Amino acid sequence: ITARMQANMQAQLQDLLKVHDDKWGSFMLLQAKVDAVMAAMREVDDRTKRETTTAIDTCSILQVHFVNLLDSLRLDAFAEAKRQADQAASNVREEILKEKLVDKFSK
């Protein structure tokens, strides 16, 4: 009887282990899939961080170039305005001198 009970218990244990292995085997398969997905998500996150950092650095560089360009345009506009003001002042002085000369010779 003891040997028979022991064999019966061994058989039940084997059945339980088989069910357990089936359940845990599918769990382990699911866990492996979850791990693969998590690894892919980490890779995507890392790549996104790198690309975002690169894009931000590029934008910062472009912003500096844009500010420099605006400063250059402002200086060019200031220089052109000064040149035109000098030309206008020169034209006014020339007109005044002509008027004075005409007045002197017409008297």
mmCIF file of C-alpha atoms in Angstrom:
data_model
loop_
_atom_site.group_PDB
_atom_site.id
_atom_site.type_symbol
_atom_site.label_atom_id
_atom_site.label_comp_id
_atom_site.label_asym_id
_atom_site.label_seq_id
_atom_site.Cartn_x
_atom_site.Cartn_y
_atom_site.Cartn_z
ATOM 1 C CA ILE A 1 0.000 0.000 0.000
ATOM 2 C CA THR A 2 2.798 2.404 0.848
ATOM 3 C CA ALA A 3 4.507 1.826 -2.470
ATOM 4 C CA ARG A 4 1.197 2.226 -4.242
ATOM 5 C CA MET A 5 0.428 5.464 -2.356
ATOM 6 C CA GLN A 6 3.911 6.709 -3.064
ATOM 7 C CA ALA A 7 3.519 5.903 -6.794
ATOM 8 C CA ASN A 8 0.106 7.586 -6.808
ATOM 9 C CA MET A 9 1.529 10.662 -5.103
ATOM 10 C CA GLN A 10 4.451 10.645 -7.578
ATOM 11 C CA ALA A 11 1.967 10.531 -10.467
ATOM 12 C CA GLN A 12 -0.068 13.397 -8.997
ATOM 13 C CA LEU A 13 3.098 15.367 -8.417
ATOM 14 C CA GLN A 14 4.165 14.765 -12.030
ATOM 15 C CA ASP A 15 0.735 15.946 -13.237
ATOM 16 C CA LEU A 16 0.936 19.042 -11.056
ATOM 17 C CA LEU A 17 4.470 19.760 -12.281
ATOM 18 C CA LYS A 18 3.337 19.405 -15.884
ATOM 19 C CA VAL A 19 0.439 21.825 -15.328
ATOM 20 C CA HIS A 20 2.778 24.110 -13.420
ATOM 21 C CA ASP A 21 5.393 23.983 -16.206
ATOM 22 C CA ASP A 22 2.730 24.664 -18.842
ATOM 23 C CA LYS A 23 1.484 27.706 -16.947
ATOM 24 C CA TRP A 24 4.930 28.949 -16.010
ATOM 25 C CA GLY A 25 6.275 28.169 -19.451
ATOM 26 C CA SER A 26 3.655 30.410 -21.034
ATOM 27 C CA PHE A 27 4.316 32.978 -18.309
ATOM 28 C CA MET A 28 8.020 32.883 -19.090
ATOM 29 C CA LEU A 29 7.226 33.258 -22.792
ATOM 30 C CA LEU A 30 5.035 36.249 -22.030
ATOM 31 C CA GLN A 31 7.721 37.659 -19.753
ATOM 32 C CA ALA A 32 10.291 37.287 -22.551
ATOM 33 C CA LYS A 33 7.954 39.149 -24.913
ATOM 34 C CA VAL A 34 7.387 41.881 -22.327
ATOM 35 C CA ASP A 35 11.150 42.173 -21.824
ATOM 36 C CA ALA A 36 11.664 42.473 -25.588
ATOM 37 C CA VAL A 37 9.012 45.191 -25.825
ATOM 38 C CA MET A 38 10.492 47.046 -22.857
ATOM 39 C CA ALA A 39 13.950 46.896 -24.451
ATOM 40 C CA ALA A 40 12.528 48.262 -27.697
ATOM 41 C CA MET A 41 10.785 51.058 -25.780
ATOM 42 C CA ARG A 42 14.023 51.946 -23.995
ATOM 43 C CA GLU A 43 15.848 52.061 -27.335
ATOM 44 C CA VAL A 44 13.155 54.298 -28.818
ATOM 45 C CA ASP A 45 13.272 56.558 -25.745
ATOM 46 C CA ASP A 46 17.064 56.797 -25.959
ATOM 47 C CA ARG A 47 16.974 57.515 -29.683
ATOM 48 C CA THR A 48 14.258 60.121 -29.170
ATOM 49 C CA LYS A 49 16.308 61.803 -26.431
ATOM 50 C CA ARG A 50 19.387 61.879 -28.671
ATOM 51 C CA GLU A 51 17.450 63.255 -31.637
ATOM 52 C CA THR A 52 15.669 65.818 -29.459
ATOM 53 C CA THR A 53 18.966 66.962 -28.000
ATOM 54 C CA THR A 54 20.430 67.262 -31.495
ATOM 55 C CA ALA A 55 17.387 69.221 -32.690
ATOM 56 C CA ILE A 56 17.573 71.577 -29.698
ATOM 57 C CA ASP A 57 21.305 72.126 -30.273
ATOM 58 C CA THR A 58 20.644 72.825 -33.955
ATOM 59 C CA CYS A 59 17.885 75.293 -33.058
ATOM 60 C CA SER A 60 20.205 77.039 -30.611
ATOM 61 C CA ILE A 61 22.883 77.383 -33.280
ATOM 62 C CA LEU A 62 20.353 78.646 -35.809
ATOM 63 C CA GLN A 63 19.026 81.124 -33.254
ATOM 64 C CA VAL A 64 22.540 82.511 -32.727
ATOM 65 C CA HIS A 65 23.018 82.823 -36.498
ATOM 66 C CA PHE A 66 19.639 84.525 -36.807
ATOM 67 C CA VAL A 67 20.464 87.002 -34.026
ATOM 68 C CA ASN A 68 23.825 87.727 -35.680
ATOM 69 C CA LEU A 69 22.089 88.232 -39.014
ATOM 70 C CA LEU A 70 19.565 90.597 -37.442
ATOM 71 C CA ASP A 71 22.362 92.559 -35.779
ATOM 72 C CA SER A 72 24.189 92.747 -39.097
ATOM 73 C CA LEU A 73 21.044 93.938 -40.874
ATOM 74 C CA ARG A 74 20.415 96.502 -38.138
ATOM 75 C CA LEU A 75 23.974 97.817 -38.474
ATOM 76 C CA ASP A 76 23.656 97.902 -42.274
ATOM 77 C CA ALA A 77 20.343 99.769 -42.022
ATOM 78 C CA PHE A 78 21.887 102.215 -39.540
ATOM 79 C CA ALA A 79 24.878 102.785 -41.829
ATOM 80 C CA GLU A 80 22.590 103.310 -44.843
ATOM 81 C CA ALA A 81 20.395 105.726 -42.892
ATOM 82 C CA LYS A 82 23.497 107.639 -41.781
ATOM 83 C CA ARG A 83 24.794 107.745 -45.362
ATOM 84 C CA GLN A 84 21.461 109.035 -46.627
ATOM 85 C CA ALA A 85 21.294 111.624 -43.820
ATOM 86 C CA ASP A 86 24.830 112.784 -44.663
ATOM 87 C CA GLN A 87 23.891 112.999 -48.348
ATOM 88 C CA ALA A 88 20.742 114.964 -47.514
ATOM 89 C CA ALA A 89 22.727 117.330 -45.275
ATOM 90 C CA SER A 90 25.311 117.765 -48.021
ATOM 91 C CA ASN A 91 22.549 118.551 -50.538
ATOM 92 C CA VAL A 92 21.017 121.098 -48.148
ATOM 93 C CA ARG A 93 24.412 122.760 -47.583
ATOM 94 C CA GLU A 94 24.978 122.839 -51.330
ATOM 95 C CA GLU A 95 21.578 124.495 -51.887
ATOM 96 C CA ILE A 96 22.262 127.048 -49.151
ATOM 97 C CA LEU A 97 25.674 127.887 -50.645
ATOM 98 C CA LYS A 98 24.127 128.270 -54.091
ATOM 99 C CA GLU A 99 21.454 130.572 -52.720
ATOM 100 C CA LYS A 100 24.065 132.677 -50.910
ATOM 101 C CA LEU A 101 26.192 132.924 -54.049
ATOM 102 C CA VAL A 102 23.196 133.907 -56.141
ATOM 103 C CA ASP A 103 22.187 136.500 -53.529
ATOM 104 C CA LYS A 104 25.733 137.967 -53.449
ATOM 105 C CA PHE A 105 26.004 138.307 -57.203
ATOM 106 C CA SER A 106 22.481 139.499 -57.693
ATOM 107 C CA LYS A 107 22.943 142.490 -55.374
#
